[in-house]
Amino acid sequence: MSVDQERLPITLIIDGEVIKQNLIIAKISETDLKNVLDKNGVLSYKQVLFAGLDSAGKFFYQKKQNLKDR
């Protein structure tokens, strides 16, 4: 019987700070991370509340909200 093993999600950025150890685990360079964010209009890690890879390896992120937007 063959069972596909599902991966755990991996956090890459929390509150604007890159988790470099998790980049190594995910086998993603910081340049690749920056390029993906740039393509989505994110100019700085400081704009990111949370970013990671889901259990399927798909990248996702959430930008911080400006205080004046509330």
mmCIF file of N, CA and C in Angstrom:
data_model
loop_
_atom_site.group_PDB
_atom_site.id
_atom_site.type_symbol
_atom_site.label_atom_id
_atom_site.label_comp_id
_atom_site.label_asym_id
_atom_site.label_seq_id
_atom_site.Cartn_x
_atom_site.Cartn_y
_atom_site.Cartn_z
ATOM 1 N N MET A 1 0.851 -1.181 0.000
ATOM 2 C CA MET A 1 0.000 0.000 0.000
ATOM 3 C C MET A 1 0.892 1.239 0.000
ATOM 4 N N SER A 2 0.594 2.160 -0.878
ATOM 5 C CA SER A 2 1.354 3.405 -0.970
ATOM 6 C C SER A 2 0.527 4.556 -0.407
ATOM 7 N N VAL A 3 1.101 5.252 0.544
ATOM 8 C CA VAL A 3 0.411 6.384 1.163
ATOM 9 C C VAL A 3 1.276 7.620 0.988
ATOM 10 N N ASP A 4 0.691 8.672 0.395
ATOM 11 C CA ASP A 4 1.422 9.930 0.266
ATOM 12 C C ASP A 4 1.503 10.594 1.632
ATOM 13 N N GLN A 5 2.710 10.989 1.997
ATOM 14 C CA GLN A 5 2.894 11.649 3.275
ATOM 15 C C GLN A 5 2.700 13.149 3.092
ATOM 16 N N GLU A 6 1.830 13.716 3.902
ATOM 17 C CA GLU A 6 1.566 15.144 3.831
ATOM 18 C C GLU A 6 2.597 15.878 4.680
ATOM 19 N N ARG A 7 3.074 17.000 4.157
ATOM 20 C CA ARG A 7 4.047 17.808 4.885
ATOM 21 C C ARG A 7 3.339 18.734 5.866
ATOM 22 N N LEU A 8 4.067 19.146 6.873
ATOM 23 C CA LEU A 8 3.562 20.173 7.776
ATOM 24 C C LEU A 8 3.793 21.534 7.142
ATOM 25 N N PRO A 9 2.926 22.508 7.419
ATOM 26 C CA PRO A 9 3.172 23.868 6.923
ATOM 27 C C PRO A 9 4.475 24.413 7.507
ATOM 28 N N ILE A 10 5.137 25.284 6.760
ATOM 29 C CA ILE A 10 6.400 25.878 7.208
ATOM 30 C C ILE A 10 6.253 27.395 7.204
ATOM 31 N N THR A 11 6.528 28.014 8.342
ATOM 32 C CA THR A 11 6.489 29.468 8.464
ATOM 33 C C THR A 11 7.796 30.044 7.939
ATOM 34 N N LEU A 12 7.698 31.034 7.044
ATOM 35 C CA LEU A 12 8.890 31.666 6.475
ATOM 36 C C LEU A 12 9.114 33.085 6.994
ATOM 37 N N ILE A 13 8.023 33.800 7.267
ATOM 38 C CA ILE A 13 8.111 35.164 7.797
ATOM 39 C C ILE A 13 7.051 35.330 8.879
ATOM 40 N N ILE A 14 7.458 35.917 10.000
ATOM 41 C CA ILE A 14 6.520 36.297 11.058
ATOM 42 C C ILE A 14 6.801 37.749 11.412
ATOM 43 N N ASP A 15 5.767 38.577 11.335
ATOM 44 C CA ASP A 15 5.847 39.993 11.701
ATOM 45 C C ASP A 15 7.064 40.686 11.086
ATOM 46 N N GLY A 16 7.279 40.435 9.800
ATOM 47 C CA GLY A 16 8.344 41.105 9.068
ATOM 48 C C GLY A 16 9.730 40.504 9.217
ATOM 49 N N GLU A 17 9.855 39.448 10.005
ATOM 50 C CA GLU A 17 11.155 38.813 10.242
ATOM 51 C C GLU A 17 11.224 37.465 9.532
ATOM 52 N N VAL A 18 12.249 37.290 8.711
ATOM 53 C CA VAL A 18 12.446 36.032 7.986
ATOM 54 C C VAL A 18 12.990 34.976 8.945
ATOM 55 N N ILE A 19 12.416 33.789 8.898
ATOM 56 C CA ILE A 19 12.880 32.657 9.703
ATOM 57 C C ILE A 19 13.863 31.876 8.827
ATOM 58 N N LYS A 20 15.135 32.242 8.932
ATOM 59 C CA LYS A 20 16.160 31.705 8.028
ATOM 60 C C LYS A 20 16.317 30.193 8.144
ATOM 61 N N GLN A 21 16.171 29.660 9.340
ATOM 62 C CA GLN A 21 16.273 28.208 9.520
ATOM 63 C C GLN A 21 15.188 27.486 8.719
ATOM 64 N N ASN A 22 14.003 28.081 8.657
ATOM 65 C CA ASN A 22 12.912 27.458 7.902
ATOM 66 C C ASN A 22 13.117 27.566 6.395
ATOM 67 N N LEU A 23 13.812 28.615 5.946
ATOM 68 C CA LEU A 23 14.168 28.700 4.525
ATOM 69 C C LEU A 23 15.065 27.521 4.145
ATOM 70 N N ILE A 24 15.990 27.191 5.025
ATOM 71 C CA ILE A 24 16.894 26.059 4.794
ATOM 72 C C ILE A 24 16.093 24.757 4.735
ATOM 73 N N ILE A 25 15.185 24.577 5.688
ATOM 74 C CA ILE A 25 14.359 23.369 5.728
ATOM 75 C C ILE A 25 13.513 23.250 4.461
ATOM 76 N N ALA A 26 12.963 24.385 4.008
ATOM 77 C CA ALA A 26 12.093 24.394 2.824
ATOM 78 C C ALA A 26 12.882 24.393 1.516
ATOM 79 N N LYS A 27 14.202 24.538 1.633
ATOM 80 C CA LYS A 27 15.087 24.585 0.456
ATOM 81 C C LYS A 27 14.715 25.744 -0.469
ATOM 82 N N ILE A 28 14.514 26.917 0.157
ATOM 83 C CA ILE A 28 14.189 28.147 -0.564
ATOM 84 C C ILE A 28 15.257 29.178 -0.229
ATOM 85 N N SER A 29 15.775 29.844 -1.249
ATOM 86 C CA SER A 29 16.755 30.899 -0.994
ATOM 87 C C SER A 29 16.020 32.179 -0.617
ATOM 88 N N GLU A 30 16.714 33.056 0.076
ATOM 89 C CA GLU A 30 16.118 34.339 0.431
ATOM 90 C C GLU A 30 15.820 35.154 -0.831
ATOM 91 N N THR A 31 16.646 34.980 -1.858
ATOM 92 C CA THR A 31 16.407 35.654 -3.143
ATOM 93 C C THR A 31 15.095 35.183 -3.759
ATOM 94 N N ASP A 32 14.837 33.878 -3.733
ATOM 95 C CA ASP A 32 13.576 33.343 -4.265
ATOM 96 C C ASP A 32 12.378 33.880 -3.480
ATOM 97 N N LEU A 33 12.508 33.939 -2.162
ATOM 98 C CA LEU A 33 11.440 34.472 -1.320
ATOM 99 C C LEU A 33 11.156 35.923 -1.678
ATOM 100 N N LYS A 34 12.206 36.710 -1.790
ATOM 101 C CA LYS A 34 12.063 38.129 -2.137
ATOM 102 C C LYS A 34 11.416 38.282 -3.516
ATOM 103 N N ASN A 35 11.810 37.463 -4.479
ATOM 104 C CA ASN A 35 11.239 37.532 -5.827
ATOM 105 C C ASN A 35 9.738 37.246 -5.831
ATOM 106 N N VAL A 36 9.308 36.247 -5.067
ATOM 107 C CA VAL A 36 7.878 35.924 -4.989
ATOM 108 C C VAL A 36 7.109 37.091 -4.377
ATOM 109 N N LEU A 37 7.658 37.664 -3.322
ATOM 110 C CA LEU A 37 6.987 38.799 -2.687
ATOM 111 C C LEU A 37 6.940 40.001 -3.627
ATOM 112 N N ASP A 38 8.051 40.264 -4.320
ATOM 113 C CA ASP A 38 8.093 41.378 -5.283
ATOM 114 C C ASP A 38 7.002 41.230 -6.341
ATOM 115 N N LYS A 39 6.826 40.016 -6.849
ATOM 116 C CA LYS A 39 5.814 39.760 -7.881
ATOM 117 C C LYS A 39 4.401 40.027 -7.370
ATOM 118 N N ASN A 40 4.236 39.969 -6.048
ATOM 119 C CA ASN A 40 2.932 40.212 -5.436
ATOM 120 C C ASN A 40 2.812 41.624 -4.862
ATOM 121 N N GLY A 41 3.754 42.498 -5.228
ATOM 122 C CA GLY A 41 3.674 43.893 -4.809
ATOM 123 C C GLY A 41 4.155 44.174 -3.400
ATOM 124 N N VAL A 42 4.852 43.223 -2.800
ATOM 125 C CA VAL A 42 5.393 43.417 -1.455
ATOM 126 C C VAL A 42 6.838 43.867 -1.598
ATOM 127 N N LEU A 43 7.127 45.082 -1.161
ATOM 128 C CA LEU A 43 8.449 45.665 -1.365
ATOM 129 C C LEU A 43 9.420 45.401 -0.221
ATOM 130 N N SER A 44 8.890 45.031 0.939
ATOM 131 C CA SER A 44 9.735 44.834 2.114
ATOM 132 C C SER A 44 9.164 43.718 2.984
ATOM 133 N N TYR A 45 10.045 42.963 3.624
ATOM 134 C CA TYR A 45 9.601 41.947 4.577
ATOM 135 C C TYR A 45 8.767 42.582 5.679
ATOM 136 N N LYS A 46 9.069 43.825 6.031
ATOM 137 C CA LYS A 46 8.368 44.529 7.110
ATOM 138 C C LYS A 46 6.880 44.696 6.811
ATOM 139 N N GLN A 47 6.484 44.573 5.546
ATOM 140 C CA GLN A 47 5.072 44.671 5.161
ATOM 141 C C GLN A 47 4.311 43.366 5.404
ATOM 142 N N VAL A 48 5.031 42.291 5.727
ATOM 143 C CA VAL A 48 4.428 40.959 5.818
ATOM 144 C C VAL A 48 4.171 40.583 7.274
ATOM 145 N N LEU A 49 2.916 40.269 7.570
ATOM 146 C CA LEU A 49 2.563 39.775 8.892
ATOM 147 C C LEU A 49 2.961 38.307 9.018
ATOM 148 N N PHE A 50 2.634 37.535 7.970
ATOM 149 C CA PHE A 50 2.895 36.102 7.994
ATOM 150 C C PHE A 50 3.081 35.599 6.569
ATOM 151 N N ALA A 51 4.041 34.711 6.367
ATOM 152 C CA ALA A 51 4.216 34.042 5.078
ATOM 153 C C ALA A 51 4.707 32.628 5.339
ATOM 154 N N GLY A 52 4.303 31.716 4.479
ATOM 155 C CA GLY A 52 4.734 30.343 4.663
ATOM 156 C C GLY A 52 4.377 29.462 3.484
ATOM 157 N N LEU A 53 4.652 28.190 3.657
ATOM 158 C CA LEU A 53 4.275 27.163 2.690
ATOM 159 C C LEU A 53 3.236 26.276 3.355
ATOM 160 N N ASP A 54 2.136 25.990 2.648
ATOM 161 C CA ASP A 54 1.128 25.102 3.214
ATOM 162 C C ASP A 54 1.569 23.644 3.079
ATOM 163 N N SER A 55 0.712 22.727 3.490
ATOM 164 C CA SER A 55 1.082 21.306 3.498
ATOM 165 C C SER A 55 1.308 20.741 2.097
ATOM 166 N N ALA A 56 0.825 21.448 1.072
ATOM 167 C CA ALA A 56 1.051 21.025 -0.315
ATOM 168 C C ALA A 56 2.259 21.722 -0.932
ATOM 169 N N GLY A 57 2.917 22.592 -0.153
ATOM 170 C CA GLY A 57 4.080 23.313 -0.655
ATOM 171 C C GLY A 57 3.745 24.608 -1.361
ATOM 172 N N LYS A 58 2.489 25.051 -1.265
ATOM 173 C CA LYS A 58 2.053 26.286 -1.920
ATOM 174 C C LYS A 58 2.339 27.491 -1.019
ATOM 175 N N PHE A 59 2.936 28.528 -1.620
ATOM 176 C CA PHE A 59 3.280 29.746 -0.890
ATOM 177 C C PHE A 59 2.029 30.568 -0.604
ATOM 178 N N PHE A 60 1.958 31.137 0.599
ATOM 179 C CA PHE A 60 0.884 32.061 0.944
ATOM 180 C C PHE A 60 1.440 33.122 1.888
ATOM 181 N N TYR A 61 0.778 34.279 1.920
ATOM 182 C CA TYR A 61 1.225 35.350 2.804
ATOM 183 C C TYR A 61 0.054 36.254 3.174
ATOM 184 N N GLN A 62 0.254 37.021 4.243
ATOM 185 C CA GLN A 62 -0.709 38.044 4.643
ATOM 186 C C GLN A 62 0.069 39.305 4.975
ATOM 187 N N LYS A 63 -0.341 40.404 4.342
ATOM 188 C CA LYS A 63 0.315 41.679 4.606
ATOM 189 C C LYS A 63 -0.224 42.276 5.899
ATOM 190 N N LYS A 64 0.615 43.086 6.550
ATOM 191 C CA LYS A 64 0.173 43.843 7.714
ATOM 192 C C LYS A 64 -0.810 44.906 7.249
ATOM 193 N N GLN A 65 -1.734 45.255 8.125
ATOM 194 C CA GLN A 65 -2.657 46.338 7.820
ATOM 195 C C GLN A 65 -2.124 47.622 8.432
ATOM 196 N N ASN A 66 -2.272 48.713 7.706
ATOM 197 C CA ASN A 66 -1.888 50.012 8.248
ATOM 198 C C ASN A 66 -2.881 50.413 9.323
ATOM 199 N N LEU A 67 -2.388 51.076 10.362
ATOM 200 C CA LEU A 67 -3.271 51.519 11.428
ATOM 201 C C LEU A 67 -4.349 52.457 10.901
ATOM 202 N N LYS A 68 -4.019 53.264 9.901
ATOM 203 C CA LYS A 68 -5.007 54.199 9.368
ATOM 204 C C LYS A 68 -6.085 53.505 8.535
ATOM 205 N N ASP A 69 -5.891 52.216 8.199
ATOM 206 C CA ASP A 69 -6.897 51.455 7.463
ATOM 207 C C ASP A 69 -7.991 50.924 8.383
ATOM 208 N N ARG A 70 -7.755 50.973 9.670
ATOM 209 C CA ARG A 70 -8.712 50.403 10.631
ATOM 210 C C ARG A 70 -9.784 51.374 10.994
#
